[in-house]
mmCIF file of C-alpha atoms and ligand atoms in Angstrom:
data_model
loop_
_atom_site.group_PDB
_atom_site.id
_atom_site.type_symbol
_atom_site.label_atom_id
_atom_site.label_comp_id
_atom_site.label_asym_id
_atom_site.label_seq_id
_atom_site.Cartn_x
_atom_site.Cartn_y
_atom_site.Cartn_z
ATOM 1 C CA UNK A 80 69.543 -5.132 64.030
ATOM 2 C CA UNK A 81 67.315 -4.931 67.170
ATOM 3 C CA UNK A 82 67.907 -7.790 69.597
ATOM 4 C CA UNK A 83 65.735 -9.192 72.536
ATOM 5 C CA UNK A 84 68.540 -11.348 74.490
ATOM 6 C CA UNK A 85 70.421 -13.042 71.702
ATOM 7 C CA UNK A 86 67.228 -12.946 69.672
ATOM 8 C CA UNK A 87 66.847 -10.750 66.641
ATOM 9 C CA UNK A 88 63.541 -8.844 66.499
ATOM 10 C CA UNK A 89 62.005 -9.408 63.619
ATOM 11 C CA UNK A 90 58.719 -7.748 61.657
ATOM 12 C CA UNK A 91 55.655 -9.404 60.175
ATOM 13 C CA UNK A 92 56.988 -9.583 56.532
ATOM 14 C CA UNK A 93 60.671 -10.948 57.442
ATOM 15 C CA UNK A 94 61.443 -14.375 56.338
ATOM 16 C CA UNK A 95 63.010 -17.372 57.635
ATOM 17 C CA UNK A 96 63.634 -20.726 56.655
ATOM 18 C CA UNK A 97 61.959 -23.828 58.906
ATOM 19 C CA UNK A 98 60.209 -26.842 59.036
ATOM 20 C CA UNK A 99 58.783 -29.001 62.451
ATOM 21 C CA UNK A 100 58.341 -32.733 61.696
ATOM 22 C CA UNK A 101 58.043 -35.759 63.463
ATOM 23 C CA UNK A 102 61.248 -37.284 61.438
ATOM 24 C CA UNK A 103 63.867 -34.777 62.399
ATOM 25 C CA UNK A 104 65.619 -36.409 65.411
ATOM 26 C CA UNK A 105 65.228 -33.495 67.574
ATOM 27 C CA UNK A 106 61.333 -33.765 67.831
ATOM 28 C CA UNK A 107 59.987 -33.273 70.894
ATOM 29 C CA UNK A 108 63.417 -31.902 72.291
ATOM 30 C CA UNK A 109 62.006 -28.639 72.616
ATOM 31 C CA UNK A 110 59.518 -29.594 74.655
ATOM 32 C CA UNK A 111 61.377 -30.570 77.364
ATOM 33 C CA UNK A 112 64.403 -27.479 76.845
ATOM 34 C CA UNK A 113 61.575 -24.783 77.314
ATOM 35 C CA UNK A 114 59.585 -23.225 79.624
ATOM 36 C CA UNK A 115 56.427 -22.536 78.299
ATOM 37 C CA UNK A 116 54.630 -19.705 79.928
ATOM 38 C CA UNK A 117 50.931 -19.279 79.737
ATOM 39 C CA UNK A 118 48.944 -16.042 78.773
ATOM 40 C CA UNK A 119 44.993 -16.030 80.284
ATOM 41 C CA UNK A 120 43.526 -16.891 77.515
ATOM 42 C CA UNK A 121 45.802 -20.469 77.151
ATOM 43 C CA UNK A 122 44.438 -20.763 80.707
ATOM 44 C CA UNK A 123 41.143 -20.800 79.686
ATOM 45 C CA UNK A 124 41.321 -23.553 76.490
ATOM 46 C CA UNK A 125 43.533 -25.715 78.677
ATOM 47 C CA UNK A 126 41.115 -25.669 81.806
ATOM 48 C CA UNK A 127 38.245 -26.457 78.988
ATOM 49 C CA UNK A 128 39.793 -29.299 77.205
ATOM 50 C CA UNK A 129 40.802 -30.746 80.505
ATOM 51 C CA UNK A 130 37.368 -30.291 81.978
ATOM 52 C CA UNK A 131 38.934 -28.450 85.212
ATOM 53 C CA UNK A 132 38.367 -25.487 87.165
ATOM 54 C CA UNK A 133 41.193 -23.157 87.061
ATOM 55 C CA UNK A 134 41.811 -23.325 90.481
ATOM 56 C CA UNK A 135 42.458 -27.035 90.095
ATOM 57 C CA UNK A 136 44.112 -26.671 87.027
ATOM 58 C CA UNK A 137 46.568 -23.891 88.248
ATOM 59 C CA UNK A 138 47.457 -26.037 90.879
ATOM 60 C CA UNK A 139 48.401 -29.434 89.209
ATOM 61 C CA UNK A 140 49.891 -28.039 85.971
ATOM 62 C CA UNK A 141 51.317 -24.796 86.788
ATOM 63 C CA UNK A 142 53.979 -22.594 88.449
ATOM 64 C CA UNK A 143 53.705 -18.944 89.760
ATOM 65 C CA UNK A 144 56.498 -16.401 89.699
ATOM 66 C CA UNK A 145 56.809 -12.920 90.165
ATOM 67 C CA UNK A 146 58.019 -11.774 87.046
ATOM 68 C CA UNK A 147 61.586 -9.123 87.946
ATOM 69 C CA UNK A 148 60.795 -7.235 84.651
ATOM 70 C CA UNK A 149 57.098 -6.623 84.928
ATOM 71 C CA UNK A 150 55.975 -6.922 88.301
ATOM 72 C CA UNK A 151 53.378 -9.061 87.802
ATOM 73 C CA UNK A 152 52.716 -12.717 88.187
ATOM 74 C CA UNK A 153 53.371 -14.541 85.531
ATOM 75 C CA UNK A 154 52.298 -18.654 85.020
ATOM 76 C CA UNK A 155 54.471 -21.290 82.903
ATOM 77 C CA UNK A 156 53.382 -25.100 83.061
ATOM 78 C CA UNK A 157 55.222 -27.029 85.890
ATOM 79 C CA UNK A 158 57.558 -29.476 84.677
ATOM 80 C CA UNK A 159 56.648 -33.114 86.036
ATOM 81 C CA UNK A 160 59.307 -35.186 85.702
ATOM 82 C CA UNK A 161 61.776 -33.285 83.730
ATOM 83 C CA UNK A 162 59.189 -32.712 81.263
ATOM 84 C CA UNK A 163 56.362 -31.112 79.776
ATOM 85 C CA UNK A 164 53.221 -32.619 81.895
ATOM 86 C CA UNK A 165 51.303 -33.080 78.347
ATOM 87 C CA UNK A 166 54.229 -34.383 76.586
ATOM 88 C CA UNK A 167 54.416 -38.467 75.667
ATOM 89 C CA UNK A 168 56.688 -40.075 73.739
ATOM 90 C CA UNK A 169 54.607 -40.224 70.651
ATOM 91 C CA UNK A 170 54.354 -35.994 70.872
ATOM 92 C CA UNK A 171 51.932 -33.597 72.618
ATOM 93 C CA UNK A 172 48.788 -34.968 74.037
ATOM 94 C CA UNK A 173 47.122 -31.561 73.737
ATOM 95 C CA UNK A 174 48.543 -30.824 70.103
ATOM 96 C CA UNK A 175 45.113 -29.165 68.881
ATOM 97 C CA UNK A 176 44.925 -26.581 72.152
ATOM 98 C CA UNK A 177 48.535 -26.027 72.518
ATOM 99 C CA UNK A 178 49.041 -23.079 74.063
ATOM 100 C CA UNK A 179 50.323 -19.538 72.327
ATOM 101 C CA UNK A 180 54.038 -20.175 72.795
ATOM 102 C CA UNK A 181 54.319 -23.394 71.268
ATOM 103 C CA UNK A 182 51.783 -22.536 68.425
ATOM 104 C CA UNK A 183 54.721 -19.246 67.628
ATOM 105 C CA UNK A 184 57.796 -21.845 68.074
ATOM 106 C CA UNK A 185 60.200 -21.146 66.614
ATOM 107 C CA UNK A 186 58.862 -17.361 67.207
ATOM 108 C CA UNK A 187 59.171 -15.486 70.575
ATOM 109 C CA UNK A 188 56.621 -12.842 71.440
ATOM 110 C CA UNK A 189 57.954 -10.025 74.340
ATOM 111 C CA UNK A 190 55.990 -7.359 76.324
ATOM 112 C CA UNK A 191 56.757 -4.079 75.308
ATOM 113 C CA UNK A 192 57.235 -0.763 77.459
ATOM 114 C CA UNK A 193 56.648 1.389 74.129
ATOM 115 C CA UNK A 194 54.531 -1.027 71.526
ATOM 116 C CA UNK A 195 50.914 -2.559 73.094
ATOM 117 C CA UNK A 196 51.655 -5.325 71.532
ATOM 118 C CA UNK A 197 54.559 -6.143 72.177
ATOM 119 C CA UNK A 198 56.991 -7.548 69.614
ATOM 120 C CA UNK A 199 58.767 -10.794 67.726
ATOM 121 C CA UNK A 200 61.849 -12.358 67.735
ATOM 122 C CA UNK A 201 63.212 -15.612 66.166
ATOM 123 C CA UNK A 202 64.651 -18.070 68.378
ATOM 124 C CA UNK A 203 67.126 -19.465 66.349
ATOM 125 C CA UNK A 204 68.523 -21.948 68.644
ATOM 126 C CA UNK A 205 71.221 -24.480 67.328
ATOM 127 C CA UNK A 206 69.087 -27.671 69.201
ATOM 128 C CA UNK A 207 66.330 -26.960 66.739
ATOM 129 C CA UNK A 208 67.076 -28.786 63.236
ATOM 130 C CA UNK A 209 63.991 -27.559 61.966
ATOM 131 C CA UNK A 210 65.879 -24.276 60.468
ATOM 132 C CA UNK A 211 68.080 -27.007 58.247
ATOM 133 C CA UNK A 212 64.682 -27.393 56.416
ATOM 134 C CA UNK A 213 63.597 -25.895 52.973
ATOM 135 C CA UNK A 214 60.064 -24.442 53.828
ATOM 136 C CA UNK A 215 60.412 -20.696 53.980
ATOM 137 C CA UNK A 216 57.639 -18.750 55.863
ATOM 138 C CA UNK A 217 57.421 -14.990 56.424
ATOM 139 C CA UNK A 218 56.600 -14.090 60.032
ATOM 140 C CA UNK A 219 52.919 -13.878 59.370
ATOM 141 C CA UNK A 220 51.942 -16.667 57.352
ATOM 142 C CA UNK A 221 53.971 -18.597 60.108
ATOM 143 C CA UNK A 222 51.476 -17.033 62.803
ATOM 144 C CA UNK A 223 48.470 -17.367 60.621
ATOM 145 C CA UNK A 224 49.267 -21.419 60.035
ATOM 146 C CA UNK A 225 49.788 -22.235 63.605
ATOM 147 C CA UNK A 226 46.102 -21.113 64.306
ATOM 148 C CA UNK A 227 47.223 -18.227 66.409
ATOM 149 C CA UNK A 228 44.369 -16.172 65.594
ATOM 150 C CA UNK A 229 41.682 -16.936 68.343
ATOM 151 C CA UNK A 230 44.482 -16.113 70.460
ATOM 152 C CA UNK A 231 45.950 -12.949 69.327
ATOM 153 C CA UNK A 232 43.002 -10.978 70.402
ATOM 154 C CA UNK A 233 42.921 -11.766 74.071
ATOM 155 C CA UNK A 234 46.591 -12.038 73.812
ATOM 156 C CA UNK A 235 47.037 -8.727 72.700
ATOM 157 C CA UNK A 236 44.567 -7.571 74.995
ATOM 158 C CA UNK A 237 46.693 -9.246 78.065
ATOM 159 C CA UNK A 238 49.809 -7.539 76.136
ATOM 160 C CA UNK A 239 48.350 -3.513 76.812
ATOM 161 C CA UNK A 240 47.394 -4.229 80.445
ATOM 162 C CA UNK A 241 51.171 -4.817 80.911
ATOM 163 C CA UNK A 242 52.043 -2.255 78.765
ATOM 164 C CA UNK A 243 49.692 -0.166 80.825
ATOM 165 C CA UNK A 244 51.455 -1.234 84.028
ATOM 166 C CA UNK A 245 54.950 -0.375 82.776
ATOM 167 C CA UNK A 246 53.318 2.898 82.047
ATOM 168 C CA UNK A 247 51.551 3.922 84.845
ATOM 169 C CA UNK A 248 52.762 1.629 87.660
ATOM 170 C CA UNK A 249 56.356 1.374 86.926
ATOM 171 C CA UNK A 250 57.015 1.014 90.944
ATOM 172 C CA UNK A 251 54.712 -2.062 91.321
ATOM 173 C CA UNK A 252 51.662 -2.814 92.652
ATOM 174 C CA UNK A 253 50.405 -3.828 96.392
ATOM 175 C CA UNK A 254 50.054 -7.423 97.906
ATOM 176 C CA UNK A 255 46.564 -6.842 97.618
ATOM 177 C CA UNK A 256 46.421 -5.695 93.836
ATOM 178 C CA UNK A 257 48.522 -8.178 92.711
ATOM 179 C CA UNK A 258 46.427 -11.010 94.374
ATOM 180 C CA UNK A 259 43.687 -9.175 92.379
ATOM 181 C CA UNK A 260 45.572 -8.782 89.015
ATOM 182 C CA UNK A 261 46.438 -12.918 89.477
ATOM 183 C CA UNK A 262 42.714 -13.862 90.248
ATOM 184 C CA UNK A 263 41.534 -12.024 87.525
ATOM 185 C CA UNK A 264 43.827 -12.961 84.358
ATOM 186 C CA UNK A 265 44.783 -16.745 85.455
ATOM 187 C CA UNK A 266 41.583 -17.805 88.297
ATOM 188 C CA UNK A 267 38.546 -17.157 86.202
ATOM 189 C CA UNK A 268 36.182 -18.789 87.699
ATOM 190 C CA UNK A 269 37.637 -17.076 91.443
ATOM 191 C CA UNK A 270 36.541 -13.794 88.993
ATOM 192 C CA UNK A 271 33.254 -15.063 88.029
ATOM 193 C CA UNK A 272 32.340 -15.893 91.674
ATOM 194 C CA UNK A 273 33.843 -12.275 92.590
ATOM 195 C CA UNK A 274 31.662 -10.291 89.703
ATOM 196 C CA UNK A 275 28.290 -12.371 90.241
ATOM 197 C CA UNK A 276 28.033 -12.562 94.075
ATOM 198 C CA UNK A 277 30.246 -9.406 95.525
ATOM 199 C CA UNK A 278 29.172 -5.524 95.530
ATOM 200 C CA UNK A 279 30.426 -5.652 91.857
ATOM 201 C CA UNK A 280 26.728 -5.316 89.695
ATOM 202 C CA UNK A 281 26.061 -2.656 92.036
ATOM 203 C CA UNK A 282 29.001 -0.579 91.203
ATOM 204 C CA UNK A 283 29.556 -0.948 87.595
ATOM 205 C CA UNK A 284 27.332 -1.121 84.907
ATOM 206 C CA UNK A 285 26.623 -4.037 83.183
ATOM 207 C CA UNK A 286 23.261 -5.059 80.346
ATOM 208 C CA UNK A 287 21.025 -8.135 81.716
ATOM 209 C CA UNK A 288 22.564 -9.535 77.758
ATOM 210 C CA UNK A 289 25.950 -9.109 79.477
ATOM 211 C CA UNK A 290 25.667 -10.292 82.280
ATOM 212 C CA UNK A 291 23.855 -13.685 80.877
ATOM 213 C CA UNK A 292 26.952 -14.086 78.589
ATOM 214 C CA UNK A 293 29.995 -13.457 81.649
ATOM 215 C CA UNK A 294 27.941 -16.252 83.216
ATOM 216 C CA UNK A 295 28.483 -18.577 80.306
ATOM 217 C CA UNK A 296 31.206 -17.364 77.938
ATOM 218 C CA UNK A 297 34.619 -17.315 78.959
ATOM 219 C CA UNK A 298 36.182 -15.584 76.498
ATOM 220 C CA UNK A 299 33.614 -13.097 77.832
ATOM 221 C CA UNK A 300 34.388 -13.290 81.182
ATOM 222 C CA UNK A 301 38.207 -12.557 80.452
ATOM 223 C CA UNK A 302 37.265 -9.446 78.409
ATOM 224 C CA UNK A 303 35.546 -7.997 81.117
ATOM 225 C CA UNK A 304 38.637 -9.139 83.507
ATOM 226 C CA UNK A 305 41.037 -7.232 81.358
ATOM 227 C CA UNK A 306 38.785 -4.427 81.372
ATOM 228 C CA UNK A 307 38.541 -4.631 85.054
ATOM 229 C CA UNK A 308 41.679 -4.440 85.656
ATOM 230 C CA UNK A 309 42.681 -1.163 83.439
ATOM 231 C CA UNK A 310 39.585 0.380 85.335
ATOM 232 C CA UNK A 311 40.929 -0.647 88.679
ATOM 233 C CA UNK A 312 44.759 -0.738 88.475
ATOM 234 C CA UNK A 313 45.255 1.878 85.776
ATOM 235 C CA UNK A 314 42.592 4.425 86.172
ATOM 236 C CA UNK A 315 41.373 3.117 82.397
ATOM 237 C CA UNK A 316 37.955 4.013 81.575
ATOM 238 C CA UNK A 317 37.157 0.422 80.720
ATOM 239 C CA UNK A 318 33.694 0.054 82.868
ATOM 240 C CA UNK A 319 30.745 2.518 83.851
ATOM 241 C CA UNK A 320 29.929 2.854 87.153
ATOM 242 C CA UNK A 321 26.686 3.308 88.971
ATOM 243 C CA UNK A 322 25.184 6.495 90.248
HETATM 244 S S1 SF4 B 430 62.375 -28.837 64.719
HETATM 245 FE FE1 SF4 B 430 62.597 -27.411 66.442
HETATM 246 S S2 SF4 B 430 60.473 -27.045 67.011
HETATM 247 FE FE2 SF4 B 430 60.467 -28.922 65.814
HETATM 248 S S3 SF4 B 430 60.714 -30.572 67.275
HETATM 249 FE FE3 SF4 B 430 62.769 -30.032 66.582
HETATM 250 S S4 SF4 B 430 63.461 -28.591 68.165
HETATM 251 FE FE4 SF4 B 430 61.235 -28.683 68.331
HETATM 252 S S1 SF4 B 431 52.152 -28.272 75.525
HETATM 253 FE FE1 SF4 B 431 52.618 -29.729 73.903
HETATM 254 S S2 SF4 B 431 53.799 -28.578 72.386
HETATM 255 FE FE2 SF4 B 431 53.821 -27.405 74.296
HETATM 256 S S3 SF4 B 431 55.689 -28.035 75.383
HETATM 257 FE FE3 SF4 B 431 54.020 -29.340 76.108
HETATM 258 S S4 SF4 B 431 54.089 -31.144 74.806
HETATM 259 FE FE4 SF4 B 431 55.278 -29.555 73.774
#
């Protein structure tokens, strides 16, 4: 069996056997035992629902760190407190926009060098008393029910730009490229600012529609960051430039 740390890998129709509920005495536990990293696209619901820009919300929720494996930045909420900034003692104040990796508790997602995107594991840690329960779930019905969905596009789109790094820039990128690869997957609005008012609508191609809906539509504007980024970092033909 394939193993990711002490984690066995484990396919869309494999079963398991769990069940999350506020009576099991080790709710919320979790919550303060992991680090919960955040893809772009939790970014962008959290910064919403909080009514922040992401500037501001990067800096009072998160932490940065070069990730050793990738190479690139990656961003996991700052513990404040010993805990989970969004967790009280009755649970999670953000339940409804929780972000990817506690929707896929007690599921793990990793980057992949060979799959775009990327693949599961089951963290079956002893702490969590929810695999004593009955409920049995196969791996997709569990990802379906957590309302992963929304998030598995942009996810997966955030997934191939690292596979595409471990591809084609397996030595790592420069200071200046990854200040660019960190503005545009976790400081959208730094992005917006940088595609409306540089050189960039001169360069690339882009319709009046689109350019109307980057302005407004963040999911939009993180597309077109993603496919900025293959263009730019990984010679991707992603965007069209001017003659
Ligand atoms: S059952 Fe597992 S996921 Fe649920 S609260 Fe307990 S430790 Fe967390
Ligand atoms: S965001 Fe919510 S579910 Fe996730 S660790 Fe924090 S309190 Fe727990």
């Amino acid at each position: 069996m394939k193993k990711i740390g002490n984690w066995p890998v484990v396919s869309l129709k494999d079963k398991f056997q769990f069940s999350c509920h506020k009576g099991l005495p080790c709710f919320t536990q979790c919550c303060l035992r992991l680090e919960i990293s955040l893809t772009p696209y939790d970014i962008v619901c959290l910064k919403r629902v909080l009514n922040m820009s992401s500037e501001d919300f990067l800096e009072k929720y998160t932490q940065i760190k070069i990730s050793e494996k990738i190479g690139l930045p990656m961003v996991a909420l700052k513990k404040i407190k010993g805990k989970c900034p969004f967790l009280e003692n009755d649970g999670c104040q953000i339940y409804v926009h929780r972000p990817s990796v506690c929707r896929l508790y007690p599921l793990g997602h990793a980057f992949s060098a060979t799959r775009k995107e990327g693949v599961y594991f089951l963290l079956k840690e002893p702490e969590c008393l929810g695999f004593k329960e009955k409920k049995t779930w196969t791996v997709a019905h569990w990802i379906e029910s957590q309302g992963l969905q929304g998030y598995q596009k942009m996810n997966k789109d955030f997934s191939e730009l690292i596979f595409l790094k471990t591809k084609f820039r397996p030595h790592g990128l420069t200071t200046q490229e990854t200040k660019m690869f960190f503005m545009s997957c976790y400081n959208l609005d730094a992005f917006k600012e940088f595609v409306l008012k540089s050189s960039f609508l001169q360069r690339f191609i882009l319709t009046k529609k689109e350019i109307k809906k980057i302005s407004k539509d963040d999911e939009a504007l993180l597309q077109l960051a993603f496919k900025w980024l293959k263009f730019a970092l990984f010679g991707q033909p992603t965007l069209r430039c001017q003659r």
